[in-house]
Coordinates of C-alpha atoms and ligand atoms in Angstrom, one line a residue:
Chain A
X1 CA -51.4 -28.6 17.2
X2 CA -53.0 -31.8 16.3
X3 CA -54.8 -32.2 19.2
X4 CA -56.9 -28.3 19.0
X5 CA -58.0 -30.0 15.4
X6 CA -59.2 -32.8 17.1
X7 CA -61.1 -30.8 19.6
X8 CA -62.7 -28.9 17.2
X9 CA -64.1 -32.1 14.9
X10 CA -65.3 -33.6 17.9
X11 CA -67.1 -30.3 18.7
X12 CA -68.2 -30.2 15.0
X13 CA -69.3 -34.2 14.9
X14 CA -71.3 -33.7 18.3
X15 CA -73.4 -30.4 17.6
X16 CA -76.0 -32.0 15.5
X17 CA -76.8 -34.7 18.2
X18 CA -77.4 -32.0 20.9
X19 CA -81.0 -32.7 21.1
X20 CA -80.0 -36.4 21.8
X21 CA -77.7 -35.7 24.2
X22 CA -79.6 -34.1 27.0
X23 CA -78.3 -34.4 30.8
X24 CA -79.0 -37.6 33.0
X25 CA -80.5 -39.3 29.7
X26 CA -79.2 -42.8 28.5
X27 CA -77.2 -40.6 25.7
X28 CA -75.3 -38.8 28.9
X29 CA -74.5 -42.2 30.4
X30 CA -72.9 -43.6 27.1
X31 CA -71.2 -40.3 26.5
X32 CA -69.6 -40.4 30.2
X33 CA -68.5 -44.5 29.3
X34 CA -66.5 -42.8 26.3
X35 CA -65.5 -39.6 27.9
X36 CA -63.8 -41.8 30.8
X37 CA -61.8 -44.6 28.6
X38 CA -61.2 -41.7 25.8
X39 CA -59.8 -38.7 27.7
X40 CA -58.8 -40.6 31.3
X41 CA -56.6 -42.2 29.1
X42 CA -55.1 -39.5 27.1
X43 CA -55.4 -37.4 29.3
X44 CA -55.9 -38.4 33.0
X45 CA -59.3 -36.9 32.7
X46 CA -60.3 -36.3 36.1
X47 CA -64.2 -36.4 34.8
X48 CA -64.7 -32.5 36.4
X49 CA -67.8 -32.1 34.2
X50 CA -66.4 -28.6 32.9
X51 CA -63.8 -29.5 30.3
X52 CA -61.2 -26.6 29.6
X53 CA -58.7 -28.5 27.9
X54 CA -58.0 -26.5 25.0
X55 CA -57.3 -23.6 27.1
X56 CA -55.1 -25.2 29.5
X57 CA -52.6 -26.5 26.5
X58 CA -54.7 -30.0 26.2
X59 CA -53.2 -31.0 30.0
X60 CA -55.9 -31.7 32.6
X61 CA -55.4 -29.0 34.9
X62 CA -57.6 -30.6 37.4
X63 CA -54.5 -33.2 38.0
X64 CA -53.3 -30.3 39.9
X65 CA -53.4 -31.1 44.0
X66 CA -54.7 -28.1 44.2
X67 CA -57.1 -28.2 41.7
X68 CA -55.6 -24.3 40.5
X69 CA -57.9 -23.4 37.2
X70 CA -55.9 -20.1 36.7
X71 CA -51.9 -21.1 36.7
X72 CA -49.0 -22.6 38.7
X73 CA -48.7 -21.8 42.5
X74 CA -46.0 -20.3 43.9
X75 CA -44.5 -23.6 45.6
X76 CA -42.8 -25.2 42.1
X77 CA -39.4 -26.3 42.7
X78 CA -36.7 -25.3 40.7
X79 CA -36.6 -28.5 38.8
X80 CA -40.0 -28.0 37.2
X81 CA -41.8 -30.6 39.9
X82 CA -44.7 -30.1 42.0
X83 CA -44.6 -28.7 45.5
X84 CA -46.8 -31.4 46.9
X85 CA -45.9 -34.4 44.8
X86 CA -41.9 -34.0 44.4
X87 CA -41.9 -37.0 42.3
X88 CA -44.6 -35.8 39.2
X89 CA -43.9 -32.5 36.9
X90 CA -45.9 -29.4 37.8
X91 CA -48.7 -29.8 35.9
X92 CA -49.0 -25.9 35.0
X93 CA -45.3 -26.0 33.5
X94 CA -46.9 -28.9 31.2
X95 CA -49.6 -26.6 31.0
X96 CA -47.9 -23.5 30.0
X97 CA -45.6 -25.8 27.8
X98 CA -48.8 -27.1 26.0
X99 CA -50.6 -23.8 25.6
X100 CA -47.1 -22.1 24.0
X101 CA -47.1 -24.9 21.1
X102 CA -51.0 -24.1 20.7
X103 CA -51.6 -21.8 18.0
X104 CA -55.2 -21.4 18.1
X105 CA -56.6 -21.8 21.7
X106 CA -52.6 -20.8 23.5
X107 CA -53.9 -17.4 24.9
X108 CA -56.7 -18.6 26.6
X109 CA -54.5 -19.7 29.5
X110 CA -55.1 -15.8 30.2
X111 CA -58.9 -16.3 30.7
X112 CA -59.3 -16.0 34.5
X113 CA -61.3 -19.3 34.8
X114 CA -64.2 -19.2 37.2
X115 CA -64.8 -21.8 40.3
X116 CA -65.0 -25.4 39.5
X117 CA -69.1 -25.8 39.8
X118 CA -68.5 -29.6 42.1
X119 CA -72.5 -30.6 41.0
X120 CA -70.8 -31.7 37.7
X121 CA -67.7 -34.2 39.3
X122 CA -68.7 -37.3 37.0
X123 CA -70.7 -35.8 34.1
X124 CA -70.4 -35.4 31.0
X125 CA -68.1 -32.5 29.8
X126 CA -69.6 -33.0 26.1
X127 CA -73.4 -32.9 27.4
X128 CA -73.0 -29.8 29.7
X129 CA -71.2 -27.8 27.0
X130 CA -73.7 -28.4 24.7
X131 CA -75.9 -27.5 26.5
X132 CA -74.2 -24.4 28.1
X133 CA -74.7 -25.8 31.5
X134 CA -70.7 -25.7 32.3
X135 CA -70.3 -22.0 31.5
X136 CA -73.6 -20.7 33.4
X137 CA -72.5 -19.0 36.5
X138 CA -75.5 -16.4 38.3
X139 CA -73.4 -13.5 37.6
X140 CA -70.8 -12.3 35.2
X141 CA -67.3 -13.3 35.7
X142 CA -65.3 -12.2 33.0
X143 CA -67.0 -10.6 29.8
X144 CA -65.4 -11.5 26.3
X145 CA -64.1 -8.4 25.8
X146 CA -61.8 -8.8 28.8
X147 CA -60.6 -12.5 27.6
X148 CA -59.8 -10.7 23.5
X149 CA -57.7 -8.2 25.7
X150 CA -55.9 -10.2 27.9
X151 CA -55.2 -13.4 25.4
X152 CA -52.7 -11.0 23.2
X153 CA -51.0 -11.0 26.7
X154 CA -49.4 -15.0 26.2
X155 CA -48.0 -14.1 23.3
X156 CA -46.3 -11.3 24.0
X157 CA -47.4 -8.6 22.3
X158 CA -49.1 -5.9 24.2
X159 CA -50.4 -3.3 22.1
X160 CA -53.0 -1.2 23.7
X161 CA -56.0 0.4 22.2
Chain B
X1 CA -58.6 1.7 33.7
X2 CA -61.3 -0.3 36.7
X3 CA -62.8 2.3 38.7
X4 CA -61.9 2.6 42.5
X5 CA -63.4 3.7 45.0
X6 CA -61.0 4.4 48.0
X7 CA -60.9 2.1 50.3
X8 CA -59.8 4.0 53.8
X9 CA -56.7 1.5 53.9
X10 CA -54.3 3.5 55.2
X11 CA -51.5 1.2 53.2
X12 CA -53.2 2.4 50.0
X13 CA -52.8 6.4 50.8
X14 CA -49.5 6.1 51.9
X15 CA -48.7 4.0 48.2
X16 CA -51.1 6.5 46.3
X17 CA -48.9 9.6 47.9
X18 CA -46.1 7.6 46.4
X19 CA -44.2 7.3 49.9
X20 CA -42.0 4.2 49.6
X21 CA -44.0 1.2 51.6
X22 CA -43.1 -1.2 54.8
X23 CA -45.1 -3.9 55.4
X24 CA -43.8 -6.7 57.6
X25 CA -45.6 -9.9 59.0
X26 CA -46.4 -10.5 62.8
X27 CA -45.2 -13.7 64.3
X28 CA -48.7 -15.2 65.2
X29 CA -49.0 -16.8 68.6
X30 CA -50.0 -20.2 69.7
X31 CA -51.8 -18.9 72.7
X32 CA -55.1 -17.2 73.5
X33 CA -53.8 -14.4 74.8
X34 CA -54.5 -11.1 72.7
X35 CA -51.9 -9.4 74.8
X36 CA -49.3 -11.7 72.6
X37 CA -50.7 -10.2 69.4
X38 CA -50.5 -6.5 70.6
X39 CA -46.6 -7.1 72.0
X40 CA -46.1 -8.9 68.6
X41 CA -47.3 -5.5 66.9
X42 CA -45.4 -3.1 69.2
X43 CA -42.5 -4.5 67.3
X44 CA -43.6 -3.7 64.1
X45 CA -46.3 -0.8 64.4
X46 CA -43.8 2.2 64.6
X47 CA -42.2 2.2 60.7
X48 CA -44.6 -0.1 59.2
X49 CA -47.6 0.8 57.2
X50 CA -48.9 -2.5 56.8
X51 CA -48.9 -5.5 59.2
X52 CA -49.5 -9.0 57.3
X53 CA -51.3 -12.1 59.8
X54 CA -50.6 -15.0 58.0
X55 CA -53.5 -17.8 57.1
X56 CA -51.7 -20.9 58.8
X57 CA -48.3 -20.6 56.8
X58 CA -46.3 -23.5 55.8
X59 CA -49.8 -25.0 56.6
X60 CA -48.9 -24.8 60.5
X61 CA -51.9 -24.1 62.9
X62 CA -51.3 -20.8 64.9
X63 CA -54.0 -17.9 65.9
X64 CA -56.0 -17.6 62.8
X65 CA -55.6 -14.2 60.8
X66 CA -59.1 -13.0 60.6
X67 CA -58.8 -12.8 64.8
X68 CA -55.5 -11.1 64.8
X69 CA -56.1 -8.7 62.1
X70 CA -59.4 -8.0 64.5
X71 CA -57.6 -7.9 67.3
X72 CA -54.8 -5.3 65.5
X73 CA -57.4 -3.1 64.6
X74 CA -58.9 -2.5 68.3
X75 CA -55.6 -0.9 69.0
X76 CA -55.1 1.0 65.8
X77 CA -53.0 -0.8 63.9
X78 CA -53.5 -1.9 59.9
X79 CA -53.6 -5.2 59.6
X80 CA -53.0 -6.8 56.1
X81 CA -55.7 -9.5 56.6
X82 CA -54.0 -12.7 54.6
X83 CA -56.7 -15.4 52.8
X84 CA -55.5 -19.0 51.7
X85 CA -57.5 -21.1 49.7
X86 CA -56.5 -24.1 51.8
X87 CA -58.7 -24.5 54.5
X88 CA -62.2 -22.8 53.5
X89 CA -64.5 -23.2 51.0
X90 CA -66.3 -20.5 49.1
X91 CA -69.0 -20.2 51.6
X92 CA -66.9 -19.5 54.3
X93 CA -64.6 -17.2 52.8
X94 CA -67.0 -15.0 51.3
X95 CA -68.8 -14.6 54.9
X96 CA -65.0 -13.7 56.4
X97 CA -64.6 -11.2 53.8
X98 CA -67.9 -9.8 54.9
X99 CA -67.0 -9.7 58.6
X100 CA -63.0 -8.2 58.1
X101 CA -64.9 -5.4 56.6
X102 CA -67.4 -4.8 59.3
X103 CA -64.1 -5.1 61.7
X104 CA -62.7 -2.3 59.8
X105 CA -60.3 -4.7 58.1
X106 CA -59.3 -2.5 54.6
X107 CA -56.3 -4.6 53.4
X108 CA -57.0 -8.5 51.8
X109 CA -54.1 -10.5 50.5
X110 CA -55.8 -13.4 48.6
X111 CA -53.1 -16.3 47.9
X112 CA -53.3 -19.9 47.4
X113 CA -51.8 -21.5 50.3
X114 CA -49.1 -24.0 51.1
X115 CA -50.3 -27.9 50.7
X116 CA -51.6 -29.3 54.0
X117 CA -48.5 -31.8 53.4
X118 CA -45.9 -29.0 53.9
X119 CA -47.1 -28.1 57.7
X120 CA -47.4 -30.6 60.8
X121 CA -50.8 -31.5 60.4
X122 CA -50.5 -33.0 57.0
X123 CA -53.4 -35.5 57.7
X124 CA -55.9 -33.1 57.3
X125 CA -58.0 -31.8 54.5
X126 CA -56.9 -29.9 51.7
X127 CA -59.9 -28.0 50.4
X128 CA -58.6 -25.5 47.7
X129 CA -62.4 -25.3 46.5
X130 CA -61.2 -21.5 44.8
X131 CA -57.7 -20.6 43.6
X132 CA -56.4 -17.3 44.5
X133 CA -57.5 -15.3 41.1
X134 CA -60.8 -16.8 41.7
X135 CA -60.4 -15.6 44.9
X136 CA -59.5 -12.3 43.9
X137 CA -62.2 -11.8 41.0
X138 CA -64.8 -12.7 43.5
X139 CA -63.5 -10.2 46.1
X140 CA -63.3 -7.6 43.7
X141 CA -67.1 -8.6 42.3
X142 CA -68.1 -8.4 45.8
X143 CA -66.9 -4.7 46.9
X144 CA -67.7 -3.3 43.1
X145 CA -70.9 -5.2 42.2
X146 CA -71.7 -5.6 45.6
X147 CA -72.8 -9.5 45.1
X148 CA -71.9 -12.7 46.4
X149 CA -71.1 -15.7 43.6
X150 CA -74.9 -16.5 43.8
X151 CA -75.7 -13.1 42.6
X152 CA -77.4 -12.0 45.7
X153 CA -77.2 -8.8 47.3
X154 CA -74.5 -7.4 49.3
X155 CA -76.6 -4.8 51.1
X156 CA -73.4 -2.3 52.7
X157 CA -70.2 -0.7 51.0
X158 CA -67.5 -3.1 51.0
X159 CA -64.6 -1.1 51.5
X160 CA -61.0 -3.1 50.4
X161 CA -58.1 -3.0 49.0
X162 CA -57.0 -6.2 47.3
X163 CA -53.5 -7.6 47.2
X164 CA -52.4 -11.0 45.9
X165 CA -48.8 -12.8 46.4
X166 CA -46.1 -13.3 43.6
X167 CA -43.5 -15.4 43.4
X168 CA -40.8 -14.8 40.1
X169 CA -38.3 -17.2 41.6
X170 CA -40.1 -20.5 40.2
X171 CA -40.6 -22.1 37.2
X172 CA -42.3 -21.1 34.3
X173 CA -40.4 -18.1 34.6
X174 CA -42.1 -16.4 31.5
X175 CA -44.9 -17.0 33.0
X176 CA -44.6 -15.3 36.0
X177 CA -44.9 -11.8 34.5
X178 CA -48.3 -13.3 32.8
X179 CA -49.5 -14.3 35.8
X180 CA -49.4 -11.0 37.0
X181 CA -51.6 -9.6 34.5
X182 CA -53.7 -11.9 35.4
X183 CA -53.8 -11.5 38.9
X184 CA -54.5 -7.5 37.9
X185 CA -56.9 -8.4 35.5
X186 CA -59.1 -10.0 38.2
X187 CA -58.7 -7.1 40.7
X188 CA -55.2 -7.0 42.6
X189 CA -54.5 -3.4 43.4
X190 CA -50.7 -4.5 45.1
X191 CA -48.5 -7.2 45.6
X192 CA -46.4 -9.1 48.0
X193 CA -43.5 -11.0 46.6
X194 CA -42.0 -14.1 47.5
X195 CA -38.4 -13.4 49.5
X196 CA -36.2 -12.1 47.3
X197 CA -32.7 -13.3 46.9
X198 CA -31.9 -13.5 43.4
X199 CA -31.8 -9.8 43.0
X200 CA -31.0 -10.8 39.2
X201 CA -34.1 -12.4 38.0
X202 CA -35.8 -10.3 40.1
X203 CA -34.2 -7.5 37.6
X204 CA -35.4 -9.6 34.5
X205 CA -39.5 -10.1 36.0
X206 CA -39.7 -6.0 36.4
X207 CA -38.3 -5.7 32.5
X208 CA -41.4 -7.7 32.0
X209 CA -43.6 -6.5 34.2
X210 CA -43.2 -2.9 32.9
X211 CA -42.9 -3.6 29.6
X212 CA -46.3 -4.5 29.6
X213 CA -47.1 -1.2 31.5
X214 CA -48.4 -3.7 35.1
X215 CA -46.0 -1.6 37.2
X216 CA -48.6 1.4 37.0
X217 CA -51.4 -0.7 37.3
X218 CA -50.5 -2.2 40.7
X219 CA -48.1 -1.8 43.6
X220 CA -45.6 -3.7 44.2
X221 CA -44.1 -4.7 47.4
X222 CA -41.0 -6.8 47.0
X223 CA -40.5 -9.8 49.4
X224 CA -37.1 -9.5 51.8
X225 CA -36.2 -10.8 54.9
X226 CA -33.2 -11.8 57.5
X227 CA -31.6 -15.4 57.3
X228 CA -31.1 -16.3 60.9
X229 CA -28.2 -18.6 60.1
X230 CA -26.4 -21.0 57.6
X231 CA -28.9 -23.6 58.7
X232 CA -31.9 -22.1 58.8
X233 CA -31.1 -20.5 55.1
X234 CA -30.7 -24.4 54.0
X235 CA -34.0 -25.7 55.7
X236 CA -36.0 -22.3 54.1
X237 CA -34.7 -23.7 50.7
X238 CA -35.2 -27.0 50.9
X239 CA -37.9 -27.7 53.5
X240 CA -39.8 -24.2 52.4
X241 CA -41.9 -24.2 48.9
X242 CA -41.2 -22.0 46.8
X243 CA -38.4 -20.5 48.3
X244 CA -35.3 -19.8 46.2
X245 CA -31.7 -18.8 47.7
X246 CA -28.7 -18.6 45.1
X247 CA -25.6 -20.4 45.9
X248 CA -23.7 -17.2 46.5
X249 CA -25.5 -16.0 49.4
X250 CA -25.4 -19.5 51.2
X251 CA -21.3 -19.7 50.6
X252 CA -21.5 -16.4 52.1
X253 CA -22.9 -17.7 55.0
X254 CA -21.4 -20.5 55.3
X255 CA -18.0 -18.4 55.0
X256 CA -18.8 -16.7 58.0
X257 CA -18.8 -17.8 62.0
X258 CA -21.5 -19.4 63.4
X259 CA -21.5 -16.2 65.8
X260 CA -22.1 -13.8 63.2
X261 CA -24.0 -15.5 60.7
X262 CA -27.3 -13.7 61.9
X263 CA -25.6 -10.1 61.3
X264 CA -24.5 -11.2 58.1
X265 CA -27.8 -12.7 57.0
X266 CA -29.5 -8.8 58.1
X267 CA -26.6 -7.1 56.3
X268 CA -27.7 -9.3 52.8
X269 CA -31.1 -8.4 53.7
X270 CA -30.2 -4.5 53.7
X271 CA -28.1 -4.9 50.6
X272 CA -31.1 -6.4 48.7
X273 CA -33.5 -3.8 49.9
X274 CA -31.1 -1.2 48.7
X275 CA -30.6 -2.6 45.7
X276 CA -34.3 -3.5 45.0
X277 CA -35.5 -0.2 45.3
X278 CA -33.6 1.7 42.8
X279 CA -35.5 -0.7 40.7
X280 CA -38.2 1.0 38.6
X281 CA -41.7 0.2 39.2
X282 CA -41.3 -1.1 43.1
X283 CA -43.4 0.6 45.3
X284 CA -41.7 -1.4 48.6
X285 CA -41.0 -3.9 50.6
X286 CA -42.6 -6.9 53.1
X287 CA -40.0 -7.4 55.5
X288 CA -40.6 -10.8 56.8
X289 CA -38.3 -11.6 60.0
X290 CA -40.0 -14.8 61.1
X291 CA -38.8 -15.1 64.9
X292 CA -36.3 -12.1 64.5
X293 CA -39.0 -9.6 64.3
X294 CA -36.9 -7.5 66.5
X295 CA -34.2 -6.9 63.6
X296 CA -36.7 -5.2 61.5
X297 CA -36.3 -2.0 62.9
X298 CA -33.0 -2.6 62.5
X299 CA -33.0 -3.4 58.9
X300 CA -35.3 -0.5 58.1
X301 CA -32.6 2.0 59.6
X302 CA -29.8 0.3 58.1
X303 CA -30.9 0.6 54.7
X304 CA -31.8 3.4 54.5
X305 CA -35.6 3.7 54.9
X306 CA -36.5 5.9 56.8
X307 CA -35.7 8.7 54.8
X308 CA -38.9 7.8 52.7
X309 CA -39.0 10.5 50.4
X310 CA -41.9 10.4 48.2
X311 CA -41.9 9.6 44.8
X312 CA -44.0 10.7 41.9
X313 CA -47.2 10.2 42.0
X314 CA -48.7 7.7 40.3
X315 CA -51.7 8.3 37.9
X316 CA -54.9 6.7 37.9
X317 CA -54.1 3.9 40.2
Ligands
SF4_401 S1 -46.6 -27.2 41.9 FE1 -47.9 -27.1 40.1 S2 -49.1 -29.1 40.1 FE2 -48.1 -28.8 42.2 S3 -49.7 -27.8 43.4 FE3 -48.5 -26.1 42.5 S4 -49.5 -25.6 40.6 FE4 -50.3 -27.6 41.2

């Protein structure tokens, strides 16, 4: 999907200016500017600080109402809309839509995603994942070897070891 | 497979011994009266291994589920102690998870939670600060790695078995068997189901669900209940999220008198139950009779249930 590749340059193009791009410099400010007219507008970027896009199918999960980081609730009507806004698409059916035409980053829908961290509402996703700061948690919540084993899961195929 | 330590949930021995479950929900009262709870048990205790206190349902404020579940235990019962994401923040439900423990609560159910906007109160605050597998995962890291999210110590066993909700009625429907994993992956030892009406796609989910081996992992408990009448099947599946009824069964009521309509609705309900069960991979039901919880005994007789004969037992759950 055109849009992983895109996620990956940007990760590419950005690396080298990591030591530029440091939290609450000037850097993060004019990173936030972009972040807000580049992704709000493809993406009705809700600015959580903690971008999972690629593994949500590139669809803002956080346009949820209930802000669900781990799949659809159980309240989506039978026409594919969301239990608390009739009128909009269940954004995890967009989601699930997304991740199934997403040949590199798909499974990851599987990962269980940890709690939104709410210090980062308004920074910059770019900055904190540089920098690690989106992923660090005080204990572990899910090791890598449980995402490589559940991610085979989306697909389908469920060979065991 | 995760280790487990047993929990003294008296649901979980009767699934482990492979005895076909009952679980049913109490009709939570608006009163202070702790006498209402125990009368509301006495209906239920006698075949039921489980009894579910909902978290505010349909986002409706009754007597909160932590306090019944307390209350149930005073007088023996076992309470399946239901957690919403709606109304509480991480804080607070990690300290409630603490203190159902201490109040010899074993059994968690950790689901999302109907939108504020679905109950009467929908001015108020929707807070949704964890989703249910978070919810789970952090439960689970709780009893096993005796932490809280910060990474400070728990400093007592934590003795719980953890349930989440299902619902395979709803769109994505491929998903729903996914989601599942998931919700094993991050520490659900059973499951509750969403009523179940379409027995048919009900049929389809458990071809999924055990073709990817989940129905040895984790218990489920199908979803069933009574439909009072024609009218209150049309306001569950319209006014109700997440609650599917196929045309059939609403012609059927809608065939029949307005007298009779409740003893029609209970004989669909025992039809389903029967024909759940000779489904592979369900361990048994939640009977939820909202307001009719007198017909459960009813329903458990009439299909059959009582003559629980155990099954196989299942390894290494
Ligand atoms: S229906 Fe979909 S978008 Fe609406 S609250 Fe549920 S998961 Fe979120």
């Amino acid at each position: 999907m055109l849009l992983e590749w895109i996620y990956d340059l940007t990760h590419a193009l950005l690396k080298p200016f990591k030591r530029i791009l440091k939290p609450n410099s000037f850097a993060e400010k004019a990173m936030i500017a972009i972040e807000k007219v580049g992704k709000e507008v493809v993406f009705d970027c809700q600015m959580c600080g903690q971008c999972i896009l690629h593994s949500t199918g590139m669809v803002c999960s956080m346009n949820c109402p209930k802000n669900l980081r781990n799949g659809p609730c159980g309240g989506v009507r039978l026409n594919g809309h969301c239990e608390v806004k009739p009128e909009q698409t269940c954004v995890w059916v967009k989601i699930y839509e997304g991740s199934l035409a997403s040949p590199k980053y798909g499974g990851e829908m599987m990962w269980i995603q940890p709690p939104v961290n709410r210090k980062l509402q308004d920074s910059s996703s770019w900055v904190n994942l540089l920098h690690g700061i989106d992923q660090k948690m005080k204990t572990v919540w899910q090791t890598q070897d449980e995402k490589d084993a559940l991610e085979p899961i989306f697909r389908g195929s469920n060979e065991k070891e | 497979m995760k280790k487990n330590k047993s929990s003294m949930s008296q649901l979980e021995q009767v699934l482990k011994s492979g005895r076909f479950a009952i679980t049913s929900e109490l009709n939570p009262p608006d009163s202070a009266d702790a006498e209402d709870v125990n009368r509301a048990a006495m209906i239920l205790a006698g075949f039921c291994d489980g009894i579910n206190a909902v978290d505010a349902s349909g986002a409706n404020c009754h007597m909160s589920s932590m306090s019944i579940c307390a209350l149930l235990t005073r007088v023996g019962y076992e309470p399946v102690y239901q957690i919403s994401c709606r109304d509480r923040n991480r804080i607070a439900i990690q300290g409630d998870i603490l203190g159902a423990a201490a109040m010899g609560i074993r059994n968690l159910l950790c689901i999302t939670g109907d939108d504020v906007s679905a109950g009467d109160q929908p001015g108020a605050k929707p807070v949704f600060d964890f989703d249910s597998i978070q919810l789970l995962r952090t439960a689970r890291m709780m009893r096993d790695e005796r932490v809280f999210l910060s990474g400070r110590k728990i400093t007592s066993e934590l003795p719980l078995f953890l349930g989440a909700a299902a619902n395979p009625f709803v769109p994505p429907y491929d998903w729903r068997s996914k989601r599942l994993a998931k919700k094993v992956a991050a520490g659900a030892q059973f499951i509750q189901t969403q009523y179940c009406f379409d027995v048919d796609r009900f049929k389809e989910y458990m071809r999924q669900v055990r073709d990817m081996g989940l129905h040895e992992q984790v218990y489920i408990l199908v979803g069933v209940g009574p439909l009072r009448s024609y009218g209150a099947a049309n306001f569950m599946r319209t006014k109700v999220p997440g609650i599917v009824i196929p045309d059939e069964i609403m012609d059927r009521l809608k065939k029949t008198p307005k007298e009779r309509q409740q003893e029609e609705g209970k004989n669909i309900c025992t039809e389903i139950i029967q024909q759940v069960r000779e489904i592979e991979g369900i361990a048994g039901v939640h009977i939820m009779a909202y307001r009719q919880e007198e017909l459960v005994a009813e329903i458990v007789r009439e299909s059959g249930l009582l003559e629980r004969k155990p099954k196989s037992q299942k390894a290494g759950i």
